[in-house]
Coordinates of C-alpha atoms in Angstrom, one line a residue:
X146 CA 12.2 -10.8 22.5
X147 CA 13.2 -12.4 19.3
X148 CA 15.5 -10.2 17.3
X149 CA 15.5 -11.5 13.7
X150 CA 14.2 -8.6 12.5
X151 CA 17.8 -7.0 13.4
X152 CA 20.0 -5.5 10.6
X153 CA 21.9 -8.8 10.2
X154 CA 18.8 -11.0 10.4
X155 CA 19.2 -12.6 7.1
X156 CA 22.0 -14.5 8.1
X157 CA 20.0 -17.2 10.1
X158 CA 18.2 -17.1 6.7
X159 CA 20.1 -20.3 5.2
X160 CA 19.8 -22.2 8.7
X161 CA 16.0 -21.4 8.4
X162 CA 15.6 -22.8 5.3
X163 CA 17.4 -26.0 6.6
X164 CA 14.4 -26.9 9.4
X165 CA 11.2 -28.8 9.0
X166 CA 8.6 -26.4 9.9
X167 CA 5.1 -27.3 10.5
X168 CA 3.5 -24.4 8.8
X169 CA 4.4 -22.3 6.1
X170 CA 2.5 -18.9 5.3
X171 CA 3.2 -17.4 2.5
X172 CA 1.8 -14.2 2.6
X173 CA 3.3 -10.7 4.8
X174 CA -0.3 -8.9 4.9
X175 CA -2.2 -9.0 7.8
X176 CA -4.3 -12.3 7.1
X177 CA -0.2 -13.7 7.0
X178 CA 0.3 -11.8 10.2
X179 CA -2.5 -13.0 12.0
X180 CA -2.5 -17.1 10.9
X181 CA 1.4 -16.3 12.0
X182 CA 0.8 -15.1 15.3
X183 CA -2.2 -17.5 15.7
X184 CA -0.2 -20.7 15.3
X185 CA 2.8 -19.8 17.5
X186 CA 1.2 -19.1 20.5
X187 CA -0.4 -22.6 20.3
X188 CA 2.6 -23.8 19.9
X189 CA 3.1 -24.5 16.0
X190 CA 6.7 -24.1 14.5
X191 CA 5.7 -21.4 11.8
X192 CA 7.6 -20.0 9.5
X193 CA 6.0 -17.0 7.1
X194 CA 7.7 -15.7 3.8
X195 CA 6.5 -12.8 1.7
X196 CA 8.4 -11.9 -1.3
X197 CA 8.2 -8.1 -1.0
X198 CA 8.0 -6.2 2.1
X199 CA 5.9 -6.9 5.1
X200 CA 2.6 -5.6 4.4
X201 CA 3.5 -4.1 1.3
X202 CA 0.3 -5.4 -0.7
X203 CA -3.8 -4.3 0.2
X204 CA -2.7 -4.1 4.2
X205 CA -0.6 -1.0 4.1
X206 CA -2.9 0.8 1.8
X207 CA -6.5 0.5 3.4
X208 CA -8.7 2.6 4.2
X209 CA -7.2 2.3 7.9
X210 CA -10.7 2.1 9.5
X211 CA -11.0 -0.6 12.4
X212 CA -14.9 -0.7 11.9
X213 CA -18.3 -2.9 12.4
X214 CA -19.8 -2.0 9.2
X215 CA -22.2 -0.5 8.7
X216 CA -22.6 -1.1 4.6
X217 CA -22.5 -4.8 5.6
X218 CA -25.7 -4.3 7.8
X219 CA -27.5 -2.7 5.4
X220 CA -26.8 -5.7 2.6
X221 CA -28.1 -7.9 5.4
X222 CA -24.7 -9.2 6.5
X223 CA -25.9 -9.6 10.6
X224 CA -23.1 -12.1 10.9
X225 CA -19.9 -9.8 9.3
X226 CA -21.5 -6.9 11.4
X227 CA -21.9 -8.8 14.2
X228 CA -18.0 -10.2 14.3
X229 CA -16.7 -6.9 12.9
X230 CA -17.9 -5.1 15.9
X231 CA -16.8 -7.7 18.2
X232 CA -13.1 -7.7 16.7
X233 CA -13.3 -4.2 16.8
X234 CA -14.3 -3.5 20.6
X235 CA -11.6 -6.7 21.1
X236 CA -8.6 -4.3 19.4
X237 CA -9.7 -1.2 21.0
X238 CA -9.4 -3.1 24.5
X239 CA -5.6 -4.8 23.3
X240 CA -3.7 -2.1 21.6
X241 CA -4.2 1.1 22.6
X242 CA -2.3 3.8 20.9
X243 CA -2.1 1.4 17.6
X244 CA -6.1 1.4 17.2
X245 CA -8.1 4.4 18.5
X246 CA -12.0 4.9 18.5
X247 CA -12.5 7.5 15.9
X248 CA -15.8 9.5 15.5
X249 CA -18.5 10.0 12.6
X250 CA -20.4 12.7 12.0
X251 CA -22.8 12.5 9.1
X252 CA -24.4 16.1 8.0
X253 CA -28.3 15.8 7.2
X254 CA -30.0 18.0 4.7
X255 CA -33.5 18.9 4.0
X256 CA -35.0 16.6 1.5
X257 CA -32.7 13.8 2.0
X258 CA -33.8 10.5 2.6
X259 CA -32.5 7.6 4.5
X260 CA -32.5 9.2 8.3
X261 CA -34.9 7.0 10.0
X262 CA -32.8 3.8 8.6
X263 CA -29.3 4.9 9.4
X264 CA -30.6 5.8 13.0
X265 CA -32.3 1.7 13.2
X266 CA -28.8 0.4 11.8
X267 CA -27.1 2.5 14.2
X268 CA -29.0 1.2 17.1
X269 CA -28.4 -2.2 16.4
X270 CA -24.7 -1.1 16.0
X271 CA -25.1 -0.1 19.5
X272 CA -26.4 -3.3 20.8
X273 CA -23.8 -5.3 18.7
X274 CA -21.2 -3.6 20.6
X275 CA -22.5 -3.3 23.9
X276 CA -22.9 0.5 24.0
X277 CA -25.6 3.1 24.1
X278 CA -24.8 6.3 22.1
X279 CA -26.6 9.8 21.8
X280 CA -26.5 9.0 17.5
X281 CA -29.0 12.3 16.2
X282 CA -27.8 16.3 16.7
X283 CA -30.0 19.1 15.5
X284 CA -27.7 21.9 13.3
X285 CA -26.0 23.7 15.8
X286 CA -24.5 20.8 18.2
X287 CA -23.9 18.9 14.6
X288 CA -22.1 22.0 13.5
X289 CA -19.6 22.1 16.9
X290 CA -18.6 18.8 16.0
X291 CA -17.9 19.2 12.1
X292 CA -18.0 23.4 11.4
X293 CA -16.9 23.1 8.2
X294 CA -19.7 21.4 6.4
X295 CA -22.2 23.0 3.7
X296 CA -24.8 24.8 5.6
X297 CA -27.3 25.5 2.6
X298 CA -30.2 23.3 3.4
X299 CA -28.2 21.3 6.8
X300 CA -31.1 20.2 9.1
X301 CA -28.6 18.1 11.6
X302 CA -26.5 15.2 11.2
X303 CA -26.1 11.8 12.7
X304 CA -22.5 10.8 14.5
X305 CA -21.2 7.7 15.4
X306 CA -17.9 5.8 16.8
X307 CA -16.1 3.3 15.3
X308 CA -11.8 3.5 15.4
X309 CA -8.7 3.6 13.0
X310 CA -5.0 2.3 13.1
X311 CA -2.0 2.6 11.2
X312 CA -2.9 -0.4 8.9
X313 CA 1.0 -1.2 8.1
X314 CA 2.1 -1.1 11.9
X315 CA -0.8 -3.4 12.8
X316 CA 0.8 -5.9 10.5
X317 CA 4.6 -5.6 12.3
X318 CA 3.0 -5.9 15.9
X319 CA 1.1 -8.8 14.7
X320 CA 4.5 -10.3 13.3
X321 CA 6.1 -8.9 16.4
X322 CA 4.1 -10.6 18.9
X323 CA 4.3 -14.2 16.7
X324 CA 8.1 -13.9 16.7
X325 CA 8.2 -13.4 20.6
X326 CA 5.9 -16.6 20.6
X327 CA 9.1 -18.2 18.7
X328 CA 7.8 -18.0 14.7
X329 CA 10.1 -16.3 12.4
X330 CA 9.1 -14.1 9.5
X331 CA 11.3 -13.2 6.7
X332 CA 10.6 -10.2 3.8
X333 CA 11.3 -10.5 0.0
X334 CA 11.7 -14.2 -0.1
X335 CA 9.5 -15.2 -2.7
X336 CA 7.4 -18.5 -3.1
X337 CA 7.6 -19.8 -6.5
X338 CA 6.5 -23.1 -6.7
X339 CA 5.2 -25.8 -4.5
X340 CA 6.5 -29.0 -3.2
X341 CA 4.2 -32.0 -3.9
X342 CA 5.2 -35.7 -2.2
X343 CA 3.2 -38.5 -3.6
X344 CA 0.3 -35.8 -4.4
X345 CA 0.6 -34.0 -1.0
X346 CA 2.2 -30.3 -0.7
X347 CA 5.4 -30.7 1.3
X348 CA 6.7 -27.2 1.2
X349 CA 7.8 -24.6 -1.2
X350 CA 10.6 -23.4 -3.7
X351 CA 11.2 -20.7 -1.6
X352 CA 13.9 -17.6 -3.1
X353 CA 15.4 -15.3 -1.4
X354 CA 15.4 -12.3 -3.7
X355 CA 17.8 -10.0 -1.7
X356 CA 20.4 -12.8 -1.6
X357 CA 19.9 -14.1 -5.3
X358 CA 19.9 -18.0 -3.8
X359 CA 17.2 -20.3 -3.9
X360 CA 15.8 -23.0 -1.5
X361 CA 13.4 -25.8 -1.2
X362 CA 11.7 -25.7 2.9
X363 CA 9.8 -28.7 4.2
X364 CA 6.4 -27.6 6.1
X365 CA 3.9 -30.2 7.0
X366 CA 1.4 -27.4 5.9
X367 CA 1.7 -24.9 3.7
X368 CA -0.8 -21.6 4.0
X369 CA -1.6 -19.4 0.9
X370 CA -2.4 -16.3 2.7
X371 CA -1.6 -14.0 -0.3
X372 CA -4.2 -11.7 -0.7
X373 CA -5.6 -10.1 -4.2
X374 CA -3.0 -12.5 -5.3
X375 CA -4.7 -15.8 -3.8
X376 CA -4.4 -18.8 -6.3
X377 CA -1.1 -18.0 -8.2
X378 CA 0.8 -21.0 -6.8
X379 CA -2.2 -23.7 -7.4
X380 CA -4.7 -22.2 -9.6
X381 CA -7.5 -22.8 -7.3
X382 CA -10.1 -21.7 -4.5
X383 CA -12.7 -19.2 -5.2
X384 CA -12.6 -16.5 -8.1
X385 CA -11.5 -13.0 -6.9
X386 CA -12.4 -9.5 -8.3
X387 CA -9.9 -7.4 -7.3
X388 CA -11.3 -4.1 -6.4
X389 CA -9.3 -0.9 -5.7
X390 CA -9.4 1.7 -3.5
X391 CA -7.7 5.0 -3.9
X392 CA -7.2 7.9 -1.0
X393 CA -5.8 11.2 -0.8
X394 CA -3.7 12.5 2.3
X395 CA -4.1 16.5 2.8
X396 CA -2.9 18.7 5.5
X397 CA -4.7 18.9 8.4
X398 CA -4.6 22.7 8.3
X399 CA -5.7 22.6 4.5
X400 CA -9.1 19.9 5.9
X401 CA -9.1 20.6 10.0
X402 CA -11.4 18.1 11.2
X403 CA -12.1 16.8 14.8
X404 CA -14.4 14.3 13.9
X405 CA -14.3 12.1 10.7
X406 CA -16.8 13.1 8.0
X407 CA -19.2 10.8 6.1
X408 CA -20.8 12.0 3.1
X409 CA -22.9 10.3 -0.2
X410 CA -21.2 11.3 -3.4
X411 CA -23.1 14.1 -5.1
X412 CA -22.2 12.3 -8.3
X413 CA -23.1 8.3 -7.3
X414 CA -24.4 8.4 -4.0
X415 CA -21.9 6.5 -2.4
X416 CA -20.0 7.1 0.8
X417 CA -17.0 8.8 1.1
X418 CA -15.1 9.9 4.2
X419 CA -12.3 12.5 5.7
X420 CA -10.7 11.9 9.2
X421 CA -7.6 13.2 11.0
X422 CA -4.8 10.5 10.6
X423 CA -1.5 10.8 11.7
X424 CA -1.5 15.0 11.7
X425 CA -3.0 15.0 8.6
X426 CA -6.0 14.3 7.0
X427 CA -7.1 10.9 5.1
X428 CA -9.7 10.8 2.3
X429 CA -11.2 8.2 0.4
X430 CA -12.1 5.8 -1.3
X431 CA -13.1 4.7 -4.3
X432 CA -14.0 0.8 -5.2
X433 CA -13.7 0.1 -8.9
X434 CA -12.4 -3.1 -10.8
X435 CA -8.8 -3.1 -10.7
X436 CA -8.3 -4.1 -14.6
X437 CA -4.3 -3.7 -14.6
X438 CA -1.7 -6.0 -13.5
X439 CA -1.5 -7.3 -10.3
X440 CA 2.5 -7.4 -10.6
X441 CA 3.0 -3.7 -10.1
X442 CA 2.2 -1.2 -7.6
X443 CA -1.3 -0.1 -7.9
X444 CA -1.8 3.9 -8.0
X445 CA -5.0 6.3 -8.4
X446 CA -6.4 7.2 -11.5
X447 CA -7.3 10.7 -12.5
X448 CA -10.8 10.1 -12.5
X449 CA -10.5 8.8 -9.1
X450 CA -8.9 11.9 -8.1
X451 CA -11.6 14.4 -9.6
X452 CA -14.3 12.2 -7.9
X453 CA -12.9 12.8 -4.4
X454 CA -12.3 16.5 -4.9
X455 CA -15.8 16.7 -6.4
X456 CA -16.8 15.2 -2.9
X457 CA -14.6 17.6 -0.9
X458 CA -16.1 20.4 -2.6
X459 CA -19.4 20.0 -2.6
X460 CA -19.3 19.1 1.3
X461 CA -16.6 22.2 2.2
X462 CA -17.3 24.6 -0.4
X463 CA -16.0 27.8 1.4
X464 CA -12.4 25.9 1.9
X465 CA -12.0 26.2 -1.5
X466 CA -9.5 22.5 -1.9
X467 CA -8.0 21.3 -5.1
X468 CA -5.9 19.1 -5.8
X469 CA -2.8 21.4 -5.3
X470 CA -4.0 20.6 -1.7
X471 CA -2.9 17.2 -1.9
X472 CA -0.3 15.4 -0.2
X473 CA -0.2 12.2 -1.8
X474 CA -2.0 9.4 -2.6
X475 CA -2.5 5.9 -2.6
X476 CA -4.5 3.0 -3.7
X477 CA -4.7 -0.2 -2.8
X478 CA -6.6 -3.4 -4.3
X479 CA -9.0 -5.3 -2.1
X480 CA -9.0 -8.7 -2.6
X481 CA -12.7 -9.2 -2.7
X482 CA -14.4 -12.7 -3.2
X483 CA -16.6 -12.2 -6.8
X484 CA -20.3 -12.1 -5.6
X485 CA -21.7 -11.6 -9.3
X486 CA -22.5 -7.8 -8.2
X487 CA -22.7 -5.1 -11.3
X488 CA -22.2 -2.8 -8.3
X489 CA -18.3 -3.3 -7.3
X490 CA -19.6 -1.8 -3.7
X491 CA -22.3 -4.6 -3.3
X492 CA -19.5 -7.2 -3.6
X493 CA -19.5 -8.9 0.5
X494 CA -16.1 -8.3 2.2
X495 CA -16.9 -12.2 3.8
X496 CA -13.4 -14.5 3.2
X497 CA -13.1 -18.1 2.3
X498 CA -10.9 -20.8 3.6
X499 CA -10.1 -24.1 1.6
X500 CA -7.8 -26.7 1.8
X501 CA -6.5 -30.4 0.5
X502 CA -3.2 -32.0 1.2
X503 CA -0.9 -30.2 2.8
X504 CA -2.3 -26.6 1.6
X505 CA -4.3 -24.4 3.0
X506 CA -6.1 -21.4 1.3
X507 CA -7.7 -17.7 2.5
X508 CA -9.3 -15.8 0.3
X509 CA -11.2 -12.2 0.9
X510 CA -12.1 -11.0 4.3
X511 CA -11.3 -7.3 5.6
X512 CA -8.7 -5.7 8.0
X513 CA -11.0 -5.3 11.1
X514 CA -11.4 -9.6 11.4
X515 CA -8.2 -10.8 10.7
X516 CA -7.9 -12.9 13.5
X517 CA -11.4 -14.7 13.2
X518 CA -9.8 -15.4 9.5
X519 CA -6.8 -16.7 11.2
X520 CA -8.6 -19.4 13.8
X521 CA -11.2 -19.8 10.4
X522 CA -7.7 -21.1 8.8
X523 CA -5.7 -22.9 11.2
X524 CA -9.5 -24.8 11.5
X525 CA -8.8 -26.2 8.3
X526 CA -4.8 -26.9 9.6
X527 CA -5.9 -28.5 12.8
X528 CA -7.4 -31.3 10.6
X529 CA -3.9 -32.1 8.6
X530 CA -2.1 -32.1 11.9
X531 CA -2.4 -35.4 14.0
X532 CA -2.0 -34.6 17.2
X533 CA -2.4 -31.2 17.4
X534 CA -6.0 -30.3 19.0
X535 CA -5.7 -26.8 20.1
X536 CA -9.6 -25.3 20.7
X537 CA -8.5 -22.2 19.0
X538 CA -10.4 -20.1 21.2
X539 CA -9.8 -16.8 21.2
X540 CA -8.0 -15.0 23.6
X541 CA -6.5 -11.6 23.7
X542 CA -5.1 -10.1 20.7
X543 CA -2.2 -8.6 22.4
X544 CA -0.6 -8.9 25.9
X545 CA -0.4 -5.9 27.7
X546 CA 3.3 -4.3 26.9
X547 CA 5.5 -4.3 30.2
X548 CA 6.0 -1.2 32.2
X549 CA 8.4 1.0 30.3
X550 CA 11.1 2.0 32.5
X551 CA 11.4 6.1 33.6
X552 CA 11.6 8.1 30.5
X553 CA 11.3 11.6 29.4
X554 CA 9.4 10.6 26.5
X555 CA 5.7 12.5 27.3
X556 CA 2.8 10.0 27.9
X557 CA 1.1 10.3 25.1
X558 CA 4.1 9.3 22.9
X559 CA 5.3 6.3 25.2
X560 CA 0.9 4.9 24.5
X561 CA 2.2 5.0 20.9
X562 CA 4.8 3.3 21.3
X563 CA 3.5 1.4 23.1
X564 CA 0.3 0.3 20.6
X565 CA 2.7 0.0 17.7
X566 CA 5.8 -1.7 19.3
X567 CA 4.4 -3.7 22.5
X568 CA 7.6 -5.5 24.6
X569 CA 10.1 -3.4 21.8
X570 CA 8.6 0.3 22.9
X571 CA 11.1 0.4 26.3
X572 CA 14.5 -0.4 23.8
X573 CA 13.0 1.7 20.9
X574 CA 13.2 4.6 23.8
X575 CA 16.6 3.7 25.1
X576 CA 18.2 3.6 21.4
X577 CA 16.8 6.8 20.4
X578 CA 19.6 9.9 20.1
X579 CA 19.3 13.2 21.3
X580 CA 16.5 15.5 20.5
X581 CA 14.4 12.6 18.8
X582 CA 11.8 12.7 21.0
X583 CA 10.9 15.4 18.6
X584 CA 7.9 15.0 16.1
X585 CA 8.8 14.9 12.7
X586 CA 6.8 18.2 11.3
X587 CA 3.1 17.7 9.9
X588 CA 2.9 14.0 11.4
X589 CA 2.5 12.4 14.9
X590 CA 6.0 10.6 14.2
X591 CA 9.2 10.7 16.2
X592 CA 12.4 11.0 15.0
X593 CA 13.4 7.6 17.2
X594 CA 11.0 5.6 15.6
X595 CA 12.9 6.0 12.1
X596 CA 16.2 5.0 14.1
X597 CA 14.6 2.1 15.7
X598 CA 13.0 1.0 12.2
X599 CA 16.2 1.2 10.4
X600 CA 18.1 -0.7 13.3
X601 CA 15.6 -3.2 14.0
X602 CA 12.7 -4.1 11.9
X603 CA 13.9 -5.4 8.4
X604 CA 14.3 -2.6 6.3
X605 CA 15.8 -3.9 3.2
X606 CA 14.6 -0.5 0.8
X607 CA 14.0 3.1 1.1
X608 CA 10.3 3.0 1.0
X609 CA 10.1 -0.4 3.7
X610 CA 11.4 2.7 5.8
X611 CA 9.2 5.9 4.2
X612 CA 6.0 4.2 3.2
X613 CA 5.8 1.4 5.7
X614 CA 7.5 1.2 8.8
X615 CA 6.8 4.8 9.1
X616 CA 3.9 6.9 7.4
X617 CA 6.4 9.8 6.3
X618 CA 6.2 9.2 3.0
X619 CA 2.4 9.7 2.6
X620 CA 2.5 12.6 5.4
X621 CA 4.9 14.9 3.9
X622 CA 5.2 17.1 0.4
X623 CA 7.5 15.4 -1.8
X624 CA 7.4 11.9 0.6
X625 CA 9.6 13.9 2.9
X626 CA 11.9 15.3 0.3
X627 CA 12.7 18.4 2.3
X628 CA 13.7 16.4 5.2
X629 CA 16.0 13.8 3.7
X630 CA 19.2 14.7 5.1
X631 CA 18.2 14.6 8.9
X632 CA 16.5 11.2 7.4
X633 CA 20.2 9.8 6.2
X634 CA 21.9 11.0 8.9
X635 CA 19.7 8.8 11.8
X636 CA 19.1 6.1 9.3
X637 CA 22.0 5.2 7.1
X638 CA 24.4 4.9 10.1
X639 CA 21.9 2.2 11.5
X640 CA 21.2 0.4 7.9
X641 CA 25.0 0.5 7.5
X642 CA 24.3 1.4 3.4
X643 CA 27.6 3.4 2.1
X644 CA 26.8 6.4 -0.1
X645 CA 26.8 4.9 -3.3
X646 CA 23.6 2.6 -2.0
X647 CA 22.1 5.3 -0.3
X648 CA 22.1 7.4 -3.0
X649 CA 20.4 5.2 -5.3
X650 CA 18.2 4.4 -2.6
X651 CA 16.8 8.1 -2.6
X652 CA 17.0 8.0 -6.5
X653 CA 14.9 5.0 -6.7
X654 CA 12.8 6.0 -3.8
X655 CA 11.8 9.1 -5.3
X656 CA 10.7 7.7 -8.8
X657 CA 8.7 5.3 -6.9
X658 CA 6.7 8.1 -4.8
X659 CA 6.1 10.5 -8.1
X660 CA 4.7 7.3 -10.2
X661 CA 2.4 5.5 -7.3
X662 CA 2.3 8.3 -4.4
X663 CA 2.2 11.8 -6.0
X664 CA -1.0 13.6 -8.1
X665 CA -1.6 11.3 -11.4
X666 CA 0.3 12.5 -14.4
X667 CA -2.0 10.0 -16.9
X668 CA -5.3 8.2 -17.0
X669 CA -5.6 4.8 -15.4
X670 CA -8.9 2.7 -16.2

């Protein structure tokens, strides 16, 4: 396994800078991730930079659905349906424990319109995916699977399957599995300017912002796989709206739900959703313009968060939630190609690849087909490469992870494992100390993953650990306030930060979480 990702990583960071690669991505999100991963197993010599943390942008705050879509069907998008599903059924197959199938259930009510419809989309859902499923349940079997619903006027409900992931740990197997394949990846090196020889791009003006020293890296290609922020470095391809999407995390006692929930705003008539996530329970979303700057951390409004309490209440009255109920939030902004749309929800989630000299673009797309983005791009890299003429078929996302070795970790921890850490799930096991095969309180985390994080994958910050590489700080009160000393004591040993650094670590962390993670204290447009 490659091991850059170790504590001293950064110091093959000047002798990387030194090489001629022949692709550059510039970009840690999951597109990034996936082009990475993509052009190492064929064989390219890839290199990819992001100048904060590894999914740190859009692909750490998603809705965390792996689905077909449905919404896209309706709008008459056969084709994005049609290779959602595909990439869907293709991750449920390659990384289980990272991407499980997650159920719908949709409560019907007298009056309401739209049954017969949802039931034909579903069926051609079915047929999509290669599945039959039993999609229409008269009140009382509808009521087994979601209890908790308004029962004034319920007349049955429709379910459905589609499955959900832990968006951020998708991202660092997908970088995982490209560095095993010999690409590196390196976090909060920024690109700030491209290269241009005799009018082609030749690589980036790469800095290294944790080392305060800056570089210029040769790449025969260069990939622009930045996201909402597509277009800063050469002020072209198509014209984005950013759109964001903001979530609330509850407790699963607070919202117990064995099934995921799907609901049309009483206010708008648009969808919103609750399902069990990582022991809790995950809420959303909104899709507005996201009118502020693109340079800092985007966070919920308090608009958003009265529109999905309004949404909770009206579809679980007798629990009674508010937004002392909340965990935390998030929100994250979708970088959506402009469509023309008044509707921000009518906008298509389809991306767009472009390229001239020695630069390649992405632009939009969505979570679930990140790889058919990647083979879309390294299309367009195939064609500025002489020589190189891969087929870029697809093949399996992941390898199967080997055998782990005879531990006392129970099976269903050593599948999670597993799913988020492939080859690395065996050592994570070995390194962790006693009594962390424990589960941190309120989440499906063990204490070894934090060690293993802190020892191995990059943590540079605070929240790279809380908010990324682990989901603590979204599953617990405070971002895990309460718990910060067993926190330290497994992770600054490993991080080897003395007490001065961690302490502002925690100070800095915290301000963070109460400003971008914790209840709205002002309005945001």
């Amino acid at each position: 396994m490659n091991d850059l990702w170790r504590r001293d990583g950064r110091a093959e960071l000047p002798g990387l800078m030194q090489k001629e690669w022949d692709l550059l991505v510039i970009g840690g999100g999951i597109t990034g991730a996936g082009i990475l991963l993509e052009a190492a197993r064929r064989g390219l010599k890839a290199l990819l930079v992001e100048r904060r943390d590894f999914a740190w942008g859009t692909s750490s705050r998603s809705s965390k659905l792996v689905h077909g879509g449905l919404r896209y069907l309706k709008d008459g998008h056969l084709h994005l349906t049609r290779e959602s599903v595909r990439e869907r059924e293709s991750l449920l197959r390659d990384a289980p424990g990272l991407v499980e199938p997650q159920g719908f259930a949709f409560a019907h009510y007298e009056g309401q319109r739209g049954k017969r419809s949802f039931l034909a989309g579903l069926a051609i859902y079915d047929l999509l995916a290669g599945r039959r499923e039993r999609h229409w349940l008269p009140t009382e079997a509808f009521l087994e699977r979601a209890p908790n619903v308004a029962r004034e006027g319920l007349a049955g409900g429709i379910v459905y399957t589609d499955a959900k992931t832990d968006d951020a740990r998708l991202v660092l197997r997908v970088l995982g599995e490209a560095m095993d394949h010999g690409a590196a990846a390196l976090n909060y090196v920024a690109a700030r300017s491209l290269i241009r020889v005799d009018g082609r791009v030749a690589g980036a003006v790469l800095h290294d912002e944790i080392g305060d020293a800056t570089h210029e890296l040769k790449a025969r290609v260069v990939v622009d796989a930045t996201g909402a922020w597509s277009g800063a470095l050469h002020g072209k391809g198509p014209r984005l709206r950013p759109l964001r999407g903001s979530h609330l995390i509850l407790p699963a006692w607070r919202l117990p739900l064995s099934q995921a929930v799907s609901l049309m705003h009483p206010h708008d008539g648009r969808p919103v959703f609750a399902y069990p996530w990582e022991g809790t329970t995950l809420v959303g979303t909104t899709d507005l313009d996201h009118e502020q700057t693109m340079d800092s951390e985007a966070r919920i409004s308090r608009a958003e968060l009265d529109y999905l309490l309004a949404a909770l209440q009206a579809q679980f009255p007798q629990l009674g939630l508010g937004e002392s109920d909340v965990l935390s939030t998030y929100a994250g902004v979708r970088p959506v190609i402009a469509g023309g749309h008044a509707d921000a929800s009518r906008e298509g989630r389809e991306h767009s690849v472009w390229s001239e000299d020695g630069l390649v673009a992405v632009a939009g797309g969505k979570l679930t087909t990140f790889r058919t983005i990647a083979l879309d791009a390294l299309k367009q890299v195939r064609a500025q490469l002489p020589g190189w003429r891969d087929e870029l078929q697809p093949c399996r996302v992941f390898a199967p992870p080997p055998a782990a070795s005879a531990t006392q970790a129970p099976a269903g921890m050593l599948r999670r494992l597993q799913g988020r850490h492939g080859a690395r799930a065996g050592v994570l096991l070995a390194a962790a100390g006693e009594g962390e095969y424990e589960i941190v309180p309120g989440t499906e985390t063990p204490w070894a993953e934090l060690r293993w994080a802190a020892r191995a994958e990059a943590v540079q910050r605070l929240d790279d650990l809380l908010l990324r590489r682990t989901r603590l700080g979204l599953q617990l009160k405070e971002g895990g306030r309460a718990l910060m000393p067993r926190i330290r004591a497994i992770c600054q040993p490993e991080l080897g930060w003395i007490d001065a650094r961690w302490a502002k670590e925690e100070q800095d962390y915290a301000a963070l979480w109460r400003a971008h993670y914790g209840l709205p204290q002002e309005e945001t447009t």
